[in-house]
Amino acid sequence: MERPDIIRKTAQDLTVPPNLANYDAVHASFSWHEAERELAGLPGGGRNIAYEAVERHAQGAQRDKTAFRFIGAQQTRDMTYRELSAHSNRFANVLKDLGVGKGERLFILLGRVPALYVSALGGFKNGSVVSPLFSAFGPEPLLTRLKLGEAKVLVTTELQYRRKLEKVRDQLPNLKHVLIVAEEGKPAPSIPGTLDFNALMEQESDEFELVPTQAEDMALLHFTSGTTGTPKGAVHVHGAVVTHWATGKYALDLHPDDVYWCTADPGWVTGTSYGIIAPLLHGVTSIIDELDFDAERWYRILQEEQVSVWYTAPTAIRMLMKAGSEIAKKYAFPKLRFVASVGEPLNPEAVWWGREALGLPIHDNWWQTETGGIMIANTPAFDIKPGSMGRPLPGVEAFIVKKDEQGNVSVIDQPEVEGELALRAGWPSMMRGYLHNDEKYRKCFAGELYLTGDLAKRDQDGYYWFVGRSDDVIKSAGHLIGPFEVESALMEHPAVAEAGVIGKPDPTVGEVVKAFVSLKAGFEPSEELRLELLGHARKRLGAAVAPKEIDIVASLPRTRSGKIMRRLLKARELGLPEGDLSMLEGGA
Ligand code: ATP
Ligand code: MG
C-alpha cells in the first residue's frame, strides 16, 4: 500500500459528521466558559463529575441505555445508566455512614470489575477524593501511595489485602476502613479489621443527595507513570469535567450511538478520564474488558461488540503488530470508524499498520497526567501526518519555548524549531498541584505558561511533532537527537516489533546512540540481522544520527501504563542505580 507523507481525509472517511468539522473557526471562537454551560451543574449550584457523567442521563431519556458492558472470563454483564446511578448512590451512602467526609481519600485497588466503577462514581458523589490504583502493584508501591495520599478508605479484594496489605496495615494510621469485594459467586470472607463491601451495599438506599461540591474541590488523585522517575501525585478537581466533556466531543468524536472501548486501566489517568468519565458524559456505551491483553480476544471484542470508537495506546498496538497481521485478517470491523492512541509517540509504522490491519489509520493524541485531558490531537476530520501528534484542541494554546541560562522562558515563533512544549495555563483539567511537592509543582510554570517537560516542534501547518522527553534527548557530536526519530526508523524494518533508544556516554562525541530492539513473531536474533538493522538505520538516518550499537532483546522494560522505560535501559547499560521501579511492569 502506498505511504504518502500525509493521509488526506475525504467525505468517505467520515461515516458520521465529525464534531470538529471546522477546526480553525472552532479553535478561534472556543471558550471554556461557554463549554461549561453545556453541562448541567448541580441543581443547587456547584459542580460534580458524577452528576454530569451519570445523573443527567439516569434521570433522562438515556436511563435504560447500557453505560458499561463488562466482558469477563465467564460472562458479560451490562449496567444501564439508571443502575449505575443506583449502585453509585448506594456506595455514596456507604461512605457517608462510615463517616467519610468531603475531601477525604478513597483508594480503589481492584481489577476492571463493576465495583471499581461504582466505587469511583460513588466517591465523587460523596465529595471524596478518588484514587484508583493498578491491581498489579506490589506491597511497596501500594504502601507509598496510600501513605502519600493519606488513604482513609480502601476498596479491594481478599487476595489483594492478604497478600499485600495485611502485614503493613499498622503503617497506615489514616486508613480507617478496608472494604472487601467478595469474589464472584463466593461468600464474603471474614477478615478481622475489614468490612464486607456487598453486605454494606445491600443495606443502603438507591437514593443519595449529592454532597455539594464546587468546581475547585479536589476530586481525583492520579499518580504519573513513573517513566522518568518517582511517580508524582497529580491533584485534579471536579471542574476538570468540562475538559473531559469537550475532549470527548472533539478529540474522540463521541456521538450518542457509539460503542466505545478505551483499553486503559483506571490505574492510569487515561483509564479514568477516558475509561470512565468522558464516555459517560456523552451517554455512550462503553466496553470494559476485565481481562489482560490477548491479541485474538481483542480483535474478537472489536468485531463482536461492533466497537465504533477505539482508544488505545502505542504499547498495545505494538503488541498487536508483534502478534502478526494474520490474526487481524480473520476478523472484520465494519462498524469501527475512529481509532486513537495516547501515551507514547506513535511511530508512523503503527499509523500505517492501523490502516492495513483495521482498515483505518490510527490517530495519535498527546496529553499528560498533569493536563488531565487530551490537549493535542488528530481528530477524524484532520488529514494525518504520520508521526505527528496533531494540533491543539479548541481551548488549548500550545507553544514551543526555550529557556536561557538564567532560566528565562521565551516563546519561539518560527516553525520547525525544536524546543520545550508549553501550554497556556488555565484549562479546567489542569492539575492543581503535586501532592506534598509544591516546589516541583511551581517549577512547572513560567508566568502564564505550563511547561510540559517534553520536546517538540511545530510545522508550517500548525501540526506538532514529538521529539522526546527533555531527559531522553541525546547529545552526540554537536547534534541533538530525539530517540523517537531513531526508534521510528528502526520500526520500519519488518523484523522489529519495538525499539528503545538511549544516549551512552562517550569520551569523543559526548554520547553515542544505542538501540535496544525486540523482534516480531517469526524472527530470530542473529548477528546477521543485527548488522542488517545497523545498515538499515544508517541508510534511513545518516551516520550522525543512526545507532552505533544495537542489542536485540526479548522485550523492553515498560511501565504499567505500557511506556518504554529508557531511563532503566540506560541505568542497566551503564551499571547505575535503577531508581524508582514501582511502576515497572512485572516488577516490585
Ligand atoms: P513520569 O511523569 O512519572 O515520568 P509519564 O510522564 O510517562 O511519567 P504520564 O503522565 O502517563 O506519565 O505520561 C505523559 C507523558 O507521556 C508525556 O509527557 C509524553 O512524554 C508522553 N506522551 C503521551 N502521549 C504522547 C504522544 N502522543 N506522543 C509522544 N509522547 C506522548
Ligand atoms: Mg511526566
XYZ file of C-alpha atoms and ligand atoms in Angstrom:
620
model
C 0.000 0.000 0.000
C 1.173 3.498 -0.819
C 2.584 5.525 2.063
C 2.382 9.252 1.402
C 3.579 11.830 3.981
C 0.041 12.920 4.554
C -3.163 10.909 4.716
C -5.848 13.117 3.222
C -9.356 12.606 4.546
C -12.278 12.554 2.174
C -16.025 12.522 2.770
C -15.827 8.722 2.518
C -13.637 8.572 5.622
C -16.274 10.372 7.666
C -19.169 7.996 8.103
C -20.771 10.330 10.655
C -20.450 14.129 10.587
C -17.421 14.940 12.771
C -17.903 17.059 15.891
C -14.923 19.169 14.898
C -15.564 19.855 11.238
C -14.151 23.355 11.019
C -11.004 23.377 13.119
C -9.909 26.959 12.535
C -13.274 28.517 13.294
C -13.956 26.445 16.412
C -10.426 26.863 17.749
C -10.669 30.625 17.302
C -14.077 31.051 18.934
C -13.969 28.397 21.688
C -14.218 29.494 25.306
C -14.124 27.316 28.403
C -16.830 29.453 29.978
C -19.202 28.641 27.172
C -18.233 24.969 27.280
C -19.133 24.933 30.972
C -22.668 25.903 30.081
C -23.102 22.743 28.015
C -23.018 20.798 31.260
C -25.772 20.900 33.859
C -24.131 21.983 37.108
C -25.542 20.741 40.401
C -29.181 21.715 40.923
C -28.311 23.926 43.899
C -25.138 25.264 42.225
C -21.686 23.698 42.113
C -20.012 21.040 40.019
C -19.699 17.297 40.454
C -18.175 14.847 37.993
C -20.631 12.045 38.812
C -23.637 14.300 38.442
C -22.619 15.240 34.916
C -21.477 11.736 33.999
C -24.312 9.664 35.448
C -27.213 11.575 36.990
C -28.009 13.706 33.957
C -28.551 10.536 31.925
C -30.087 8.413 34.689
C -32.858 10.980 35.049
C -33.317 11.486 31.317
C -34.066 9.662 28.093
C -30.897 7.570 28.294
C -31.763 5.977 31.602
C -32.188 2.431 30.274
C -29.252 2.537 27.920
C -26.213 0.407 28.702
C -23.497 2.572 30.240
C -20.938 -0.190 30.721
C -20.661 -3.662 29.255
C -18.219 -5.694 31.359
C -16.623 -8.579 29.480
C -15.251 -11.090 31.971
C -13.768 -14.563 31.691
C -17.100 -16.315 32.270
C -19.776 -13.797 31.497
C -20.726 -10.447 30.073
C -22.692 -8.066 32.270
C -24.442 -4.873 31.248
C -25.114 -1.945 33.559
C -27.535 0.772 32.478
C -27.198 4.426 33.382
C -30.023 4.032 35.890
C -28.378 1.013 37.517
C -25.042 2.802 37.614
C -26.761 5.703 39.324
C -28.452 3.436 41.888
C -25.288 1.439 42.673
C -23.103 4.506 42.984
C -25.727 6.127 45.218
C -25.583 3.079 47.446
C -21.838 3.314 47.643
C -22.010 7.040 48.408
C -24.375 6.131 51.278
C -21.864 3.542 52.500
C -19.157 6.199 52.621
C -21.441 8.660 54.371
C -22.431 6.101 57.008
C -18.798 5.271 57.613
C -18.253 8.924 58.365
C -16.123 9.620 55.332
C -16.301 13.368 54.817
C -15.803 15.649 51.861
C -12.208 15.781 50.634
C -11.231 12.532 52.376
C -9.368 9.976 50.317
C -10.843 6.854 48.777
C -8.398 4.432 47.169
C -9.567 1.634 44.899
C -7.425 -1.431 44.274
C -9.497 -3.666 42.009
C -9.436 -5.144 38.533
C -11.725 -3.621 35.905
C -14.845 -5.033 37.569
C -18.153 -3.246 38.224
C -17.246 -2.433 41.858
C -14.337 -0.275 40.641
C -16.583 1.930 38.509
C -19.367 2.057 41.084
C -16.914 2.995 43.853
C -15.234 5.737 41.842
C -18.550 7.360 40.894
C -19.998 6.908 44.389
C -16.824 8.501 45.731
C -17.343 11.593 43.587
C -20.945 11.816 44.740
C -19.839 11.797 48.349
C -17.260 14.515 47.664
C -14.441 12.062 48.417
C -11.155 12.242 46.551
C -10.829 9.165 44.359
C -7.538 7.436 43.576
C -7.689 4.227 41.525
C -4.532 2.085 41.671
C -3.249 -0.666 39.369
C -4.257 -4.004 40.852
C -0.875 -5.425 39.816
C 1.003 -3.131 42.211
C 3.153 -4.890 44.772
C 3.144 -4.092 48.527
C 5.814 -1.391 48.389
C 4.311 0.863 45.690
C 0.915 0.449 47.330
C 2.155 1.452 50.735
C 3.934 4.522 49.332
C 0.830 5.730 47.512
C -1.617 5.021 50.335
C 0.677 6.876 52.734
C 1.323 9.838 50.461
C -2.372 10.106 49.619
C -3.499 9.700 53.277
C -5.966 6.988 52.340
C -8.958 6.826 54.651
C -10.897 4.122 52.796
C -9.654 1.324 50.580
C -11.843 -0.893 48.397
C -10.080 -4.108 47.411
C -10.309 -7.907 47.321
C -9.387 -10.559 49.849
C -6.436 -11.740 47.798
C -5.020 -8.254 47.364
C -5.473 -7.461 51.037
C -3.964 -10.660 52.392
C -1.023 -10.662 50.013
C -0.089 -7.029 50.080
C -1.609 -5.070 52.910
C -2.438 -7.130 55.983
C 1.133 -7.075 57.268
C 1.730 -3.375 56.675
C -1.646 -2.057 57.767
C -0.193 -0.726 61.010
C 1.924 1.668 58.973
C -1.228 3.317 57.678
C -2.774 5.065 60.690
C -5.133 7.131 58.500
C -6.622 4.051 56.868
C -9.852 3.613 58.842
C -11.830 1.309 56.585
C -10.933 -1.545 54.272
C -13.871 -2.814 52.225
C -13.520 -6.258 50.714
C -15.312 -7.068 47.463
C -16.048 -10.805 47.556
C -15.071 -12.872 44.552
C -17.902 -13.572 42.134
C -20.211 -16.290 43.452
C -18.270 -16.728 46.696
C -19.397 -15.765 50.186
C -17.733 -12.757 51.755
C -14.591 -13.673 53.654
C -14.449 -12.538 57.204
C -11.110 -10.896 57.792
C -10.572 -9.059 61.061
C -10.422 -5.320 60.596
C -12.224 -5.294 57.264
C -15.808 -4.814 56.079
C -17.839 -6.687 53.508
C -18.472 -4.379 50.529
C -21.528 -6.262 49.262
C -23.184 -6.513 52.668
C -22.787 -2.779 53.223
C -24.179 -2.047 49.775
C -27.245 -4.220 50.402
C -28.252 -2.272 53.477
C -28.226 1.063 51.694
C -30.782 3.018 49.720
C -30.615 3.718 45.984
C -31.178 7.388 46.736
C -28.449 9.808 47.680
C -28.328 13.529 47.821
C -25.046 14.544 46.267
C -22.608 16.339 48.521
C -22.499 19.869 47.099
C -19.036 20.062 45.597
C -17.650 23.112 43.802
C -15.618 23.222 40.603
C -12.402 23.827 42.565
C -12.941 20.970 45.033
C -10.433 18.154 44.730
C -11.907 15.086 43.001
C -9.065 12.857 41.842
C -5.563 11.980 42.799
C -3.625 10.401 39.963
C -0.061 9.187 40.028
C 2.094 9.794 36.952
C 3.505 6.803 35.100
C 6.994 6.901 36.628
C 8.667 6.817 33.224
C 11.235 9.450 34.124
C 11.497 8.986 37.895
C 9.448 8.645 41.070
C 5.726 8.979 40.253
C 4.158 12.277 41.281
C 0.627 12.557 42.689
C -1.308 14.986 40.495
C -4.344 16.651 42.060
C -7.447 17.219 39.911
C -10.729 18.988 40.676
C -14.408 18.462 39.813
C -14.231 21.331 37.315
C -11.966 19.116 35.150
C -15.139 17.505 33.855
C -15.547 20.371 31.385
C -12.311 19.323 29.664
C -13.362 15.674 29.740
C -16.576 16.658 28.028
C -15.008 18.930 25.381
C -12.235 16.465 24.514
C -14.658 13.531 24.438
C -16.548 15.561 21.880
C -13.696 16.914 19.755
C -10.760 14.543 20.169
C -12.642 11.239 20.473
C -15.588 12.451 18.399
C -18.098 10.661 20.626
C -21.656 10.529 19.283
C -24.592 9.107 21.276
C -24.814 5.912 19.196
C -21.171 4.982 19.582
C -19.942 1.785 21.127
C -16.702 2.933 22.659
C -13.774 0.990 24.037
C -10.919 2.533 25.996
C -8.371 -0.186 26.707
C -6.583 1.681 29.516
C -6.864 0.614 33.155
C -8.182 3.314 35.519
C -4.891 2.960 37.451
C -3.536 5.156 34.666
C -5.162 8.561 34.126
C -6.335 7.570 30.630
C -8.487 4.803 32.100
C -10.239 7.294 34.376
C -10.592 10.439 32.245
C -11.476 8.415 29.134
C -12.334 4.965 30.518
C -14.923 6.266 32.990
C -15.749 9.950 32.790
C -15.744 11.151 29.154
C -17.809 8.306 27.641
C -20.452 8.631 30.370
C -20.635 12.387 29.825
C -21.535 11.688 26.219
C -24.045 8.988 27.102
C -22.365 6.276 25.057
C -21.999 2.561 25.778
C -18.506 1.601 26.921
C -16.900 -1.787 26.660
C -14.817 -2.792 29.663
C -12.519 -5.762 29.159
C -11.882 -7.284 32.569
C -9.014 -9.449 31.314
C -5.460 -8.716 30.238
C -4.203 -8.206 26.713
C -4.696 -11.029 24.268
C -4.465 -10.250 20.544
C -7.061 -12.752 19.422
C -9.591 -11.763 22.080
C -9.106 -8.072 21.388
C -9.896 -8.482 17.710
C -12.888 -10.583 18.660
C -14.187 -7.866 21.018
C -13.767 -5.202 18.334
C -15.739 -7.344 15.923
C -18.430 -8.846 18.150
C -19.197 -5.752 20.165
C -19.218 -3.657 16.995
C -16.925 -1.095 18.552
C -17.117 2.197 16.643
C -14.595 4.341 18.531
C -11.463 2.749 19.958
C -8.969 4.481 22.240
C -5.785 2.558 22.909
C -2.023 3.040 23.310
C 1.138 2.502 21.267
C 2.209 -0.350 23.535
C -0.997 -2.258 22.714
C -0.636 -1.514 19.028
C 2.952 -2.761 19.094
C 1.794 -5.951 20.794
C -0.822 -6.473 18.086
C 1.814 -5.826 15.434
C 4.148 -8.258 17.165
C 1.466 -10.950 17.174
C 1.305 -10.700 13.369
C -1.326 -9.377 10.985
C -2.670 -12.852 10.062
C -4.762 -12.836 13.236
C -6.357 -9.498 12.289
C -7.288 -10.860 8.886
C -9.622 -13.417 10.482
C -11.847 -10.604 11.715
C -13.738 -7.693 10.195
C -14.517 -4.305 11.709
C -17.163 -2.681 9.543
C -18.507 -0.553 12.420
C -15.130 0.804 13.519
C -14.882 4.432 12.408
C -12.235 6.072 14.576
C -9.109 4.777 16.319
C -6.993 6.954 18.625
C -3.880 6.364 20.698
C -2.066 8.057 23.571
C 0.800 7.597 25.983
C 3.902 7.430 23.882
C 4.977 8.587 20.485
C 3.076 6.715 17.808
C 5.570 5.627 15.184
C 4.436 6.208 11.580
C 4.756 2.453 11.151
C 1.929 1.996 13.661
C -0.304 4.506 11.862
C 0.139 2.518 8.656
C -0.338 -0.765 10.406
C -3.752 0.510 11.558
C -4.765 1.222 8.008
C -3.680 -2.206 6.860
C -4.943 -4.353 9.752
C -8.018 -2.420 10.920
C -8.839 -0.528 7.752
C -8.266 2.840 9.482
C -5.174 4.878 10.263
C -4.505 5.436 13.967
C -4.940 8.978 15.269
C -2.284 9.985 17.752
C -3.016 12.369 20.589
C -0.909 13.869 23.337
C -1.511 14.703 26.969
C -0.189 14.001 30.456
C -1.452 13.046 33.899
C -0.888 16.701 34.749
C -3.072 18.023 31.918
C -5.956 15.755 32.986
C -7.264 15.556 29.426
C -6.253 15.427 25.771
C -4.509 18.623 24.641
C -3.099 17.958 21.167
C -4.810 15.561 18.811
C -5.568 14.232 15.382
C -9.348 14.296 15.102
C -11.424 12.453 12.460
C -11.628 15.388 10.049
C -7.883 16.140 10.161
C -5.538 14.997 7.466
C -2.971 12.866 9.276
C 0.747 13.369 9.014
C 2.047 10.032 10.329
C 4.487 10.722 13.164
C 2.781 13.963 14.223
C 0.616 14.149 17.332
C -1.776 16.602 15.665
C -2.943 20.098 16.544
C -4.004 21.805 19.799
C -7.673 21.205 20.546
C -10.192 24.019 20.985
C -9.409 25.711 24.302
C -5.742 24.729 24.134
C -2.970 27.117 23.171
C 0.378 25.431 22.643
C 3.822 26.998 22.288
C 7.365 25.918 21.665
C 9.650 27.658 24.143
C 13.295 27.871 25.091
C 14.992 28.628 28.379
C 18.105 30.773 28.598
C 20.903 30.252 31.090
C 19.174 32.384 33.720
C 16.088 30.206 33.350
C 14.038 32.835 31.482
C 11.490 31.281 29.180
C 10.730 32.750 25.761
C 8.405 31.631 23.005
C 9.911 30.511 19.690
C 7.694 31.862 16.941
C 9.226 30.196 13.892
C 8.021 26.781 12.820
C 10.287 23.733 12.594
C 12.387 24.746 15.602
C 12.720 22.248 18.434
C 12.054 23.403 21.962
C 10.042 22.577 25.062
C 6.305 22.166 24.586
C 4.331 24.620 26.738
C 0.612 25.327 27.153
C -1.198 28.462 28.241
C -2.222 27.643 31.810
C -5.832 27.717 32.916
C -7.804 24.972 31.171
C -10.262 23.259 33.552
C -8.476 19.896 33.940
C -5.034 21.324 34.607
C -3.575 19.788 37.755
C -3.948 21.938 40.847
C -0.813 20.589 42.493
C 1.566 17.711 43.048
C 0.553 16.250 46.367
C 3.106 17.217 49.035
C 5.513 18.559 46.436
C 4.739 22.196 45.933
C 8.244 23.064 44.841
C 8.110 20.680 41.908
C 4.637 21.943 41.027
C 5.764 25.564 40.928
C 8.685 24.647 38.674
C 6.178 23.549 36.015
C 5.079 27.137 35.437
C 6.688 30.211 33.920
C 4.323 33.165 34.033
C 1.189 32.111 32.174
C 2.793 29.034 30.703
C 2.715 25.452 31.890
C 5.949 23.685 30.888
C 5.426 20.069 29.891
C 8.976 18.679 30.056
C 8.552 17.288 26.521
C 10.474 18.497 23.491
C 8.587 19.079 20.275
C 8.383 21.232 17.180
C 5.546 22.780 15.217
C 5.384 22.692 11.421
C 4.069 25.292 8.951
C 0.562 23.841 9.147
C 0.391 24.017 12.930
C 0.938 20.276 13.491
C 3.087 19.324 16.496
C 5.832 16.724 16.315
C 7.149 14.992 19.423
C 10.937 14.914 19.656
C 11.497 13.277 23.038
C 11.320 13.914 26.726
C 13.814 16.538 27.762
C 15.553 13.869 29.900
C 15.851 11.423 26.990
C 17.325 13.647 24.305
C 20.742 12.504 23.135
C 23.614 14.905 22.527
C 26.038 13.416 20.038
C 28.854 15.259 18.257
C 27.011 18.564 18.378
C 23.662 17.064 17.260
C 20.559 16.855 19.420
C 18.910 13.557 18.660
C 15.380 12.662 19.722
C 15.002 8.943 20.461
C 11.595 8.889 18.744
C 13.055 9.568 15.306
C 15.575 6.748 15.662
C 13.007 4.331 17.093
C 10.566 5.072 14.271
C 13.222 4.343 11.643
C 14.066 1.013 13.298
C 10.366 0.123 13.464
C 10.188 0.379 9.678
C 12.301 -2.755 9.421
C 9.997 -5.767 9.026
C 11.701 -7.704 11.841
C 11.370 -5.018 14.525
C 8.463 -5.059 16.969
C 9.625 -2.361 19.368
C 12.646 -0.180 19.889
C 14.087 1.863 22.770
C 16.941 4.266 22.151
C 19.325 5.832 24.677
C 22.441 8.001 24.712
C 25.535 6.241 26.035
C 28.330 8.493 27.346
C 31.312 8.584 25.025
C 34.573 10.490 25.551
C 34.829 11.724 21.944
C 31.320 12.648 20.856
C 29.567 13.186 24.193
C 27.008 10.425 23.716
C 26.589 7.668 21.168
C 23.187 6.402 20.135
C 22.412 2.908 21.341
C 19.249 0.984 20.446
C 17.503 -1.978 22.018
C 15.033 -3.803 19.812
C 12.701 -6.755 20.206
C 11.575 -8.813 17.238
C 8.228 -9.688 15.713
C 6.873 -13.240 15.771
C 8.737 -15.406 13.247
C 12.114 -13.603 13.500
C 15.136 -14.951 15.370
C 18.027 -12.861 16.717
C 21.312 -13.308 14.809
C 24.490 -11.390 14.127
C 23.407 -11.090 10.528
C 20.114 -9.456 11.488
C 21.892 -7.111 13.916
C 24.211 -5.915 11.132
C 21.276 -5.587 8.794
C 19.481 -3.374 11.327
C 22.566 -1.193 11.775
C 22.748 -0.816 7.994
C 19.031 -0.095 7.684
C 19.217 2.637 10.324
C 22.298 4.227 8.734
C 20.596 4.318 5.369
C 17.442 5.884 6.830
C 19.012 8.317 9.295
C 22.563 9.001 8.169
C 25.690 8.118 10.117
C 25.424 11.029 12.596
C 22.003 10.027 13.935
C 21.915 6.249 13.380
C 22.653 3.984 16.344
C 26.236 2.796 16.666
C 25.143 -0.157 18.745
C 22.039 -2.322 18.609
C 21.146 -5.041 21.111
C 18.417 -7.500 20.225
C 16.463 -8.318 23.392
C 13.410 -10.438 24.202
C 11.398 -7.457 25.470
C 11.882 -3.907 26.700
C 11.222 -2.739 30.271
C 7.878 -0.967 30.464
C 5.779 0.920 32.954
C 2.402 -0.473 33.925
C 0.847 2.046 31.576
C 2.936 0.467 28.828
C 5.698 3.013 28.272
C 9.225 2.027 27.375
C 11.480 2.942 30.325
C 14.514 4.408 28.599
C 15.970 5.535 31.918
C 16.068 1.887 33.010
C 17.660 0.724 29.750
C 20.290 3.389 30.355
C 20.865 2.624 34.023
C 21.277 -1.072 33.225
C 23.610 -0.363 30.320
C 25.793 1.854 32.493
C 25.551 -0.217 35.674
C 23.942 2.686 37.563
C 21.264 2.501 40.284
C 17.907 1.588 38.762
C 15.884 4.207 40.661
C 12.165 4.002 41.429
C 10.824 0.767 39.921
C 7.374 0.939 41.476
C 5.777 1.292 38.056
C 7.856 -1.368 36.294
C 5.579 -3.916 34.645
C 6.126 -7.297 36.242
C 8.293 -5.586 38.877
C 8.001 -4.618 42.539
P 6.507 10.445 34.835
O 6.000 11.845 34.708
O 6.233 9.850 36.161
O 7.894 10.260 34.376
P 4.948 9.889 32.462
O 5.332 11.256 32.046
O 5.174 8.786 31.473
O 5.641 9.510 33.835
P 2.118 10.173 32.039
O 1.521 11.392 32.597
O 1.328 8.925 31.997
O 3.416 9.862 32.874
O 2.596 10.424 30.558
C 2.708 11.672 29.936
C 3.878 11.666 29.001
O 3.736 10.619 28.028
C 4.039 12.914 28.178
O 4.692 13.939 28.897
C 4.850 12.407 26.982
O 6.230 12.343 27.285
C 4.308 11.007 26.797
N 3.259 11.024 25.758
C 1.928 10.948 25.935
N 1.292 10.958 24.759
C 2.225 11.066 23.809
C 2.213 11.137 22.383
N 1.088 11.080 21.705
N 3.398 11.260 21.747
C 4.550 11.311 22.434
N 4.626 11.240 23.777
C 3.486 11.113 24.454
Mg 5.523 13.007 33.119
